[in-house]
XYZ file of C-alpha atoms in Angstrom:
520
model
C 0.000 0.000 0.000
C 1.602 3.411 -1.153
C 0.405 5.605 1.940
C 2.675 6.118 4.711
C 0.494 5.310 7.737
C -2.926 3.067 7.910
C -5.503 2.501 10.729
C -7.992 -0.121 10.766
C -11.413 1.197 9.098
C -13.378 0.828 13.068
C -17.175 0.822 12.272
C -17.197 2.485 8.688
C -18.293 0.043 5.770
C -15.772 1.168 3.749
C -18.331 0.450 0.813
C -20.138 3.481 1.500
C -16.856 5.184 1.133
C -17.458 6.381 -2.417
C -15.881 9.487 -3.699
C -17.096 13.161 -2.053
C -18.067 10.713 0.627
C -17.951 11.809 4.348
C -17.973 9.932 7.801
C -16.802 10.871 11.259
C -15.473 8.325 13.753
C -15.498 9.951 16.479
C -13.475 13.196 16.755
C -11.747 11.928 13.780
C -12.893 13.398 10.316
C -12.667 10.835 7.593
C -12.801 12.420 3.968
C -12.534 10.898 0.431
C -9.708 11.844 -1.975
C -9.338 10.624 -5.697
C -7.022 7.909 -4.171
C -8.719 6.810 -1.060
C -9.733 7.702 2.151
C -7.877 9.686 4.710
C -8.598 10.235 8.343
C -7.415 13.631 10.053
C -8.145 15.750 13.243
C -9.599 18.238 15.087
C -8.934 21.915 15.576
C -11.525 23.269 17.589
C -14.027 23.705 14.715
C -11.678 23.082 11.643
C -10.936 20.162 10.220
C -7.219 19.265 9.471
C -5.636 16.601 7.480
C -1.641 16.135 6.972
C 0.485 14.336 5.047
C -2.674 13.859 2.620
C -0.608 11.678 -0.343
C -0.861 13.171 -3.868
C 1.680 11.605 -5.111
C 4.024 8.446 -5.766
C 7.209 7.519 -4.554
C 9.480 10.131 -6.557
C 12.807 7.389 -5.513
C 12.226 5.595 -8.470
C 11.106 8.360 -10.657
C 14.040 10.353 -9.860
C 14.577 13.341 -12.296
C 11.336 12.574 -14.419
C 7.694 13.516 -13.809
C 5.805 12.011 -10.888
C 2.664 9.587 -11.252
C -0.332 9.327 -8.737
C 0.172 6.795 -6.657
C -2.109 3.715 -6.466
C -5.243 3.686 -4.978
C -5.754 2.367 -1.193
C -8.861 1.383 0.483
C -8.495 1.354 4.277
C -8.402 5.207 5.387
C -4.568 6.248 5.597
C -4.011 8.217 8.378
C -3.658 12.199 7.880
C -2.923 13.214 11.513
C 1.027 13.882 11.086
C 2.997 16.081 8.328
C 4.706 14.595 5.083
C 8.791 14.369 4.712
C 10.018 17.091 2.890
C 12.331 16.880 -0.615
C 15.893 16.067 0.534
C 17.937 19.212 1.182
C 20.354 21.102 2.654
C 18.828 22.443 6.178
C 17.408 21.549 9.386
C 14.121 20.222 8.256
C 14.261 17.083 10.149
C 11.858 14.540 7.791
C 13.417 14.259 4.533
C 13.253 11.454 2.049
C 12.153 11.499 -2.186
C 9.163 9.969 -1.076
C 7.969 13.650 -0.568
C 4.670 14.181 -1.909
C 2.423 14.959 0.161
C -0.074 17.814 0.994
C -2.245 19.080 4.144
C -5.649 20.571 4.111
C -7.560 23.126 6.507
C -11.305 22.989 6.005
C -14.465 24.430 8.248
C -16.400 21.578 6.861
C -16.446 18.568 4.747
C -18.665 17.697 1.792
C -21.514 20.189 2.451
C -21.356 21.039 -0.570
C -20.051 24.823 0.315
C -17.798 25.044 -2.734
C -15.541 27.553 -0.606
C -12.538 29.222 -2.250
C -9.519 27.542 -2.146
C -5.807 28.567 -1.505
C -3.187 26.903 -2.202
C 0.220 27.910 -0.387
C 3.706 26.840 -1.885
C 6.626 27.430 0.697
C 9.672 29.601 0.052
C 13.108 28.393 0.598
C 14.387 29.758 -2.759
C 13.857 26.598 -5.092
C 16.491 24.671 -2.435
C 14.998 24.638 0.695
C 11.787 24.452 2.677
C 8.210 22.108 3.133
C 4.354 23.283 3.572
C 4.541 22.147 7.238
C 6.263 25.760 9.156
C 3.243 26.595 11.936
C 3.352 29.895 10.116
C 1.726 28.094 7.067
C -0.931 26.591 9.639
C -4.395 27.011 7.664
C -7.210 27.097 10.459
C -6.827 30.751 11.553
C -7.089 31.189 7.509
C -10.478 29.081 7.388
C -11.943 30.537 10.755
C -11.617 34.044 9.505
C -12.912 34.015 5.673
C -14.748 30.112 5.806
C -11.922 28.870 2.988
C -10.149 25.916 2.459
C -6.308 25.873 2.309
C -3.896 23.851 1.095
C -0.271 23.605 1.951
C 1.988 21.241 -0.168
C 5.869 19.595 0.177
C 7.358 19.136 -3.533
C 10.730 18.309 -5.027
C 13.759 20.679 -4.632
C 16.984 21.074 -5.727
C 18.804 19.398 -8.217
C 15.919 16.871 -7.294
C 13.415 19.165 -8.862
C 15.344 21.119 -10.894
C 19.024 20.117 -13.004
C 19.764 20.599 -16.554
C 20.022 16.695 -16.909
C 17.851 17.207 -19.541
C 20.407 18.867 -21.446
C 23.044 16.605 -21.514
C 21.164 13.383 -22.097
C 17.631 14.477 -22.929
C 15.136 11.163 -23.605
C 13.978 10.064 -20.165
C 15.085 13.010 -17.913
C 14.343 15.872 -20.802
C 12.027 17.201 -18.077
C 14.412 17.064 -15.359
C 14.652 21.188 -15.147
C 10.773 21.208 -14.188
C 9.928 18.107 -12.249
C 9.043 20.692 -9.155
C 7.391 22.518 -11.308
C 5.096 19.435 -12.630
C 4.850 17.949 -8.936
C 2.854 21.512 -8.399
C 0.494 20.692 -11.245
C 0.312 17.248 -9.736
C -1.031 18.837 -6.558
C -3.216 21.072 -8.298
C -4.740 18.252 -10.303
C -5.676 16.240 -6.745
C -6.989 19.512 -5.859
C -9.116 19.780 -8.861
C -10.622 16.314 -8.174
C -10.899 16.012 -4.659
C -11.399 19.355 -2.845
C -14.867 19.402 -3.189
C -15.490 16.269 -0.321
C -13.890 19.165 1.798
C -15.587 22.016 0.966
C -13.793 23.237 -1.397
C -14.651 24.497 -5.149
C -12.370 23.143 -7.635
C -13.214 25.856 -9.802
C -11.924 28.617 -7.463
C -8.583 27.973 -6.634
C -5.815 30.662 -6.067
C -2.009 29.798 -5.492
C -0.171 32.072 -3.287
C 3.581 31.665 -2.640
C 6.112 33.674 -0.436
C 9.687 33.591 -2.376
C 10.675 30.875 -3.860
C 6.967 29.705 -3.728
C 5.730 33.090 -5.713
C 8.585 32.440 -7.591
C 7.846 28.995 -8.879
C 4.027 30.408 -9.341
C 5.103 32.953 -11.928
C 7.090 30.059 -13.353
C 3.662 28.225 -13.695
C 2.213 31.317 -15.219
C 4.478 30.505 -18.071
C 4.081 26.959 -18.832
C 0.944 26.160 -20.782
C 0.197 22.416 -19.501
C -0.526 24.225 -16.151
C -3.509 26.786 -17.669
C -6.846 25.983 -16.124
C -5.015 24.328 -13.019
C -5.478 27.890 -11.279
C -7.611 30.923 -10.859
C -5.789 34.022 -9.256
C -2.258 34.150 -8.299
C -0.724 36.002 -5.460
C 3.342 36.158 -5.143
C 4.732 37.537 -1.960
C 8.850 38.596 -2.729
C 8.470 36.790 -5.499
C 10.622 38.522 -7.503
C 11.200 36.419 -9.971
C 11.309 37.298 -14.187
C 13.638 34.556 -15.808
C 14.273 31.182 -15.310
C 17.730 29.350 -16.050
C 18.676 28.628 -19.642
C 19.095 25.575 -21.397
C 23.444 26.481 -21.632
C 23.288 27.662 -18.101
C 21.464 24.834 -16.468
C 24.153 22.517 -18.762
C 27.121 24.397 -16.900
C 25.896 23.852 -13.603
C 24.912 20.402 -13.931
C 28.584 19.655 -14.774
C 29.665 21.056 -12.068
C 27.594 18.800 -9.883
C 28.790 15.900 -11.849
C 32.132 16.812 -11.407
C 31.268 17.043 -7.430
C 30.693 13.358 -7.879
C 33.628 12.142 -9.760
C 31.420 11.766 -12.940
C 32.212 12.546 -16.286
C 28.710 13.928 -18.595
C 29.434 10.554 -20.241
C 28.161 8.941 -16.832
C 25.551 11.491 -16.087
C 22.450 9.114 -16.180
C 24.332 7.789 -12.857
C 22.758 10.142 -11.217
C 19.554 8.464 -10.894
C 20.726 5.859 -8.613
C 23.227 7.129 -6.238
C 22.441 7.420 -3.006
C 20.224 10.283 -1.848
C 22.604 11.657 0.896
C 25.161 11.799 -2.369
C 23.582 14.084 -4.070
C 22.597 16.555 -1.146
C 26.353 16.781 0.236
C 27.211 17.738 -3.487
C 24.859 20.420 -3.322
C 26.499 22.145 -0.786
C 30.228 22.050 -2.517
C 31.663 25.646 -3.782
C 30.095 26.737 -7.188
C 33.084 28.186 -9.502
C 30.173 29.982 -11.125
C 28.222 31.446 -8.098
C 29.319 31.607 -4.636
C 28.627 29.235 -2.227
C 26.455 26.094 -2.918
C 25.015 24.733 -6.237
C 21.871 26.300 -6.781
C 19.003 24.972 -9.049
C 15.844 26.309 -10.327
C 13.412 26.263 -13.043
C 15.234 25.660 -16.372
C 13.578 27.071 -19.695
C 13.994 24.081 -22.165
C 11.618 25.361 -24.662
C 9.082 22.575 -24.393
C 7.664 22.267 -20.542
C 8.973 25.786 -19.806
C 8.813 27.478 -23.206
C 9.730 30.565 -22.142
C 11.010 33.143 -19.317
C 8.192 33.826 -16.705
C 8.553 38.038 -17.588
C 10.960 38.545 -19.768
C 10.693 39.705 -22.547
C 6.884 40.650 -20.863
C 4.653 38.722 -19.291
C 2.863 35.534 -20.520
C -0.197 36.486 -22.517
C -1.638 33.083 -21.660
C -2.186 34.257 -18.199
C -3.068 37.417 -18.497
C -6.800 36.830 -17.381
C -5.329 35.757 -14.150
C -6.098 38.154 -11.622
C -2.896 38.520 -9.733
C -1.575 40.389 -6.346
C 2.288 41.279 -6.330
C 3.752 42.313 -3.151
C 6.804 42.803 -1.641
C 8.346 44.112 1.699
C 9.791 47.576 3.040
C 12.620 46.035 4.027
C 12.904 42.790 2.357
C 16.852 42.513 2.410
C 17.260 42.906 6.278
C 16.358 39.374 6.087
C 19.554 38.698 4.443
C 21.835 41.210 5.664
C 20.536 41.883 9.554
C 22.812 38.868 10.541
C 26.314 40.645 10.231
C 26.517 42.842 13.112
C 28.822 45.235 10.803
C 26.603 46.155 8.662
C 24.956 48.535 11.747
C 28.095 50.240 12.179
C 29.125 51.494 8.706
C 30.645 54.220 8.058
C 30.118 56.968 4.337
C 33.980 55.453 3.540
C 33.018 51.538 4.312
C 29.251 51.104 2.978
C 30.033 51.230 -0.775
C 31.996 47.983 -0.847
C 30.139 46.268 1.840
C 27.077 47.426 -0.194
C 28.120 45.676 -4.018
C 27.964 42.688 -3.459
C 24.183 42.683 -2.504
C 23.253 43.716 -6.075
C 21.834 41.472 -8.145
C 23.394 43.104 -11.208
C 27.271 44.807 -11.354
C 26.769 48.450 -10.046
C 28.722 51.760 -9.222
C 28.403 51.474 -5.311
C 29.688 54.163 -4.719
C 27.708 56.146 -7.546
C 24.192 54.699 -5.482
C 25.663 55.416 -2.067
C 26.330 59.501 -3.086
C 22.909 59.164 -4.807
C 20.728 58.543 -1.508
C 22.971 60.731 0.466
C 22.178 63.948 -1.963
C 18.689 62.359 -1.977
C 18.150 61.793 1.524
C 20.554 64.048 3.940
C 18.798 62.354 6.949
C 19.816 58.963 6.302
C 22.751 57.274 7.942
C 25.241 55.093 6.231
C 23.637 51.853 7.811
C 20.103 53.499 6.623
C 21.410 53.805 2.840
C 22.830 50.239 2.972
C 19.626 48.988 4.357
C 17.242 50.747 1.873
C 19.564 50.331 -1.284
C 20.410 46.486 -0.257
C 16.262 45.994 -0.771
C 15.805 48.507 -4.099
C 18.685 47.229 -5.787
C 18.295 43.125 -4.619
C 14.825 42.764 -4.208
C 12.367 45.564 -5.748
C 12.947 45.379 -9.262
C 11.906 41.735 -10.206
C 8.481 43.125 -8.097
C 8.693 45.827 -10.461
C 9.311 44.295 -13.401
C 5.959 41.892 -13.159
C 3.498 44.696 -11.995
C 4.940 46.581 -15.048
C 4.801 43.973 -17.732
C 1.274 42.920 -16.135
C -0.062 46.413 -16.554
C 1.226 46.558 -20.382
C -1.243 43.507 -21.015
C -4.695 44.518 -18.750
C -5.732 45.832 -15.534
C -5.722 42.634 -13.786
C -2.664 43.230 -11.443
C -2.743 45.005 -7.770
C 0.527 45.848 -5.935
C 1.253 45.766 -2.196
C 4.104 47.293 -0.164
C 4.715 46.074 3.688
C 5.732 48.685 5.806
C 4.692 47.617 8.959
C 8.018 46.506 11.009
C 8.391 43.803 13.396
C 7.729 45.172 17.267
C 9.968 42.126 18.213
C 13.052 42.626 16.326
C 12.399 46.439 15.380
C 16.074 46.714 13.776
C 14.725 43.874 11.005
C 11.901 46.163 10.119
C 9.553 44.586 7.516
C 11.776 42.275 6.583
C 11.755 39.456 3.719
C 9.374 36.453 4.873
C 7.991 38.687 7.383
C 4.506 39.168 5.266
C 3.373 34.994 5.850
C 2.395 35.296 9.327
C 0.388 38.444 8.545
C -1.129 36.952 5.781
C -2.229 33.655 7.372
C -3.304 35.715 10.451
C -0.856 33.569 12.217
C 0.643 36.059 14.659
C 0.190 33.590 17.530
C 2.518 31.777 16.252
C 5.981 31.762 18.443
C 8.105 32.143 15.044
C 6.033 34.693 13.464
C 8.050 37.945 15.196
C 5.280 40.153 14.332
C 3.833 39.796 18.401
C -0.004 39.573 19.234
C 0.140 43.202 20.582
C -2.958 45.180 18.403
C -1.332 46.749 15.845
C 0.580 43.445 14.807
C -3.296 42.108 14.679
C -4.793 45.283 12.825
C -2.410 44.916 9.859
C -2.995 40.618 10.176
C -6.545 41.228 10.055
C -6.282 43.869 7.153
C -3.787 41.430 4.784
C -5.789 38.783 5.637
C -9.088 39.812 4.488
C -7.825 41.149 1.257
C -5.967 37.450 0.431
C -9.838 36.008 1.635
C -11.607 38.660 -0.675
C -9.336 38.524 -3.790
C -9.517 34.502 -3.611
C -12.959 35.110 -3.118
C -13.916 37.266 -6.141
C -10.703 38.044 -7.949
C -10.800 41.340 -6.845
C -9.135 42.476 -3.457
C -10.930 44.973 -2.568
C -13.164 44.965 1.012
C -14.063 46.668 4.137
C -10.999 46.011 5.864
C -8.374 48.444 3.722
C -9.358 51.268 1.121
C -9.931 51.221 -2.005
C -7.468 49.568 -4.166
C -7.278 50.673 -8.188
C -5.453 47.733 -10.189
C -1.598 48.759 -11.082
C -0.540 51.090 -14.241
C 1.912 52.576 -15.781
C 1.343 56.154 -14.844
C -0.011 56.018 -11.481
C 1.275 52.578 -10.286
C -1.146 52.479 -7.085
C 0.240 50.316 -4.763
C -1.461 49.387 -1.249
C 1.198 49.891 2.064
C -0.247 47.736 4.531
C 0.965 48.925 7.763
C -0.721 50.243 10.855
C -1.972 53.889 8.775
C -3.061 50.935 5.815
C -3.564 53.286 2.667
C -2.851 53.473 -0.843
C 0.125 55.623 -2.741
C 0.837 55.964 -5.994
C 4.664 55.103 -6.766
C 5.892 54.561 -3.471
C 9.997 55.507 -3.314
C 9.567 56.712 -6.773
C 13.076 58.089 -6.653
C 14.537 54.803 -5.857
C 12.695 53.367 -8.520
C 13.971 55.249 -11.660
C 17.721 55.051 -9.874
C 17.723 51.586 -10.333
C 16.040 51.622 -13.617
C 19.011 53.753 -14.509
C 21.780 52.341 -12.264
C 22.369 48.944 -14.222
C 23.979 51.480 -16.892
C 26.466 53.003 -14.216
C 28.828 50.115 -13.975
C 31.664 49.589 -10.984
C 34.148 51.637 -12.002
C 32.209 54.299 -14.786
């Protein structure tokens, strides 16, 4: 039997356990899925099942596209999360037998067709799983009666490789396996999320980082249109994927990690797991430290670059939310206790090397000073770290979105965390607001009632958007979808409220700044 964990069926005939069927034993919620049954728990009044398998074994399927796995009868028990994709970090389950997905409902089979939202985990495209308590869907469901969905897929060179380039038949999908063990989700979604209350034909994917970025990603590929309904990234900055002669280059360098020759690279798909993640973590020539994988354009399952040269036309009736953070590169940065005690003669070199493009430093560091007098140097390194790292891919999508129809709203964070006030809004920090998860020990944003004004106000506007596909409701002002000449964009924060072209001025410095290279 493919499912991790089974319990003995108790008093249910399992012959009345036809599909969209319901029963409870008990406190236990049993629910129907297009595989078999599943029995999950009780939170208070939501119903919760983890480690729901969508899935087969990927072990055996390594580097090609995933199957569903067979069909079981007795209900498999959904009480406990799903290992995650093997991977460099402290996620403690890990195994390729990783797909699996977990459900928050207020009811089962009532035939409520609620929205449904579908959360895909950050962690770049290396690291991560749907089962952080800051993902935790009942707080979702008890405040806007929806169903959410949080999912654990493949990562890494296990998701993601340019195998396909170098030996193409069998693994010629090998740069989008992740990508396709998201529309494998999405499919179990389509068919079974109606036994819990779910409607199959409202379903909006949101993703924080890596997640939004592999969701812009899907935007692209055209086997994944009608799998989705509204899309919402959060730092999601992302507007190209790798190419075919870059994802070859990098995948020779992980052979080369492992003593094999390109001649030998079909090798790959039966060394031993733990192999292939202590490659992963071995210098990169081409990037500094580990090898890093992620969606690879090879002109068939990914035909093209999510937003460049503009946005996918296919998706352009997609109602979609872009946001970003105030202070997104804190995240990154915050951890080197130097960087809060730079000085105008040390924050130009400490500041190039966060730029995601080659840039006169020094040029951008005189800029914000002329600009902004009251700034420090640790203020300019801060503020320039996040416009020059992580605004423009934010940019670049609401732009491109706006050139194709008035489908697209933009979102700023600005509210700062009271716990860690030197982080600010930081990168990541948006999830727990978003899930109204600010109980949560790891969420940093405090229960004190501001923290649960701007929780309340995100939240809502996620609820109404996958409600309607329009995020507009009681809880912020109005909202006018992004263009060119205005570019609205909605700062949540404790004074929520809409601007047009927020830091404007950084903006069109870093539209220009690519030009000004080190050393011009």
């Amino acid at each position: 039997m493919p499912t991790r964990r089974t319990v003995v069926a108790g008093t249910v005939a399992l012959a009345t356990l036809m599909p969209g069927a319901v029963h409870a034993e008990g406190a236990a919620p049993v629910a129907m899925t297009r595989h078999g049954p599943v029995r999950g728990s009780l939170d208070r009044d939501i119903k919760v099942f983890k480690g729901v398998r969508y899935g087969a074994d990927t072990a055996a399927r390594r580097f090609r596209a995933a199957v569903a796995p067979e069909r079981w009868t007795d209900p498999a028990d959904a009480t406990a999360y799903g290992a995650a994709s093997p991977q460099k970090s402290d996620e403690a389950n890990q195994s390729e037998d990783c797909l699996f997905l977990n459900v928050w409902t207020p009811a089962l089979d009532d035939g409520g067709r609620r929205p449904v939202m579908v959360y895909v985990h950050g962690g770049a495209h290396a690291n991560g799983s749907g089962s952080s308590p800051l993902y935790d869907g009942a707080a979702l469901c008890r405040r806007g009666d929806v169903v959410v969905v949080t999912l654990n897929h493949r990562l890494n060179v296990f998701g993601y490789n340019g195998l396909g380039q170098l030996t193409g038949g069998e693994f010629a999908q090998s740069g989008s396996v992740g990508n396709l063990d998201l529309m494998l989700a999405l499919e179990w979604v389509r068919e079974s999320i109606a036994a819990f209350g779910g409607d199959p034909g409202n379903v909006t994917v949101f993703g924080q980082s890596g997640g939004g970025a592999k969701l812009v990603t899907l935007m692209a590929m055209p086997s994944a249109a009608g799998l989705f309904h509204k899309v919402i990234t959060m730092s999601g900055q992302h507007v190209t994927a790798m190419g075919p002669q870059h994802a070859e280059l990098r995948m020779r360098v992980f052979l080369d990690h492992l003593g094999l020759t390109p001649e030998r690279a079909e090798e790959l798909a039966t060394l031993p797991t733990g192999r292939l993640v202590e490659a992963l973590a071995m210098d990169d020539p081409i990037e500094k430290g580990g090898l890093y994988f992620h969606s690879v354009m090879d002109h068939d399952t990914l035909p093209r670059h999510p937003f460049v040269p503009d946005a996918p036309r296919e998706s352009a009736p997609i109602p979609m939310i872009i946001g970003n953070t105030h202070d997104e590169a804190r995240a990154f940065t915050a951890g080197d206790e130097r960087n809060f005690s730079l000085t105008w003669d040390t924050v130009a070199a400490k500041l190039a090397p966060e730029f995601v493009v080659d840039l006169n430093a020094r040029y951008v560091v005189d800029w914000y000073r002329a600009r902004f007098p009251e700034m420090s140097p640790v203020d300019v390194f801060f503020a320039a770290a996040t416009c020059g790292r992580s605004r423009p891919g934010h940019l670049i999508q609401a732009q491109e979105r706006a050139r194709i129809g008035d489908r697209t709203w933009m979102y700023q964070l600005d509210f700062g965390s009271p716990v860690e006030p030197r982080l600010g809004a930081y990168h990541s920090f948006d999830i727990a607001l978003a899930f109204d998860n600010c109980h949560q020990p790891t969420s940093k944003t405090g229960t004190g009632p501001e923290a649960l004004e701007v929780a309340r106000r995100m939240s809502e506007t996620f609820i109404a958007f996958a409600r309607t596909g329009d995020p507009n409701n009681a809880a912020i002002p109005a909202w006018a979808p992004y263009d060119l000449e205005r570019r609205p964009t909605m700062i949540f924060d404790v004074d929520t409220r809409s601007v047009d072209d927020p830091r404007a001025d950084e903006r069109r410095l870093f539209q220009v700044a690519p030009f000004l290279k080190q050393g011009t």
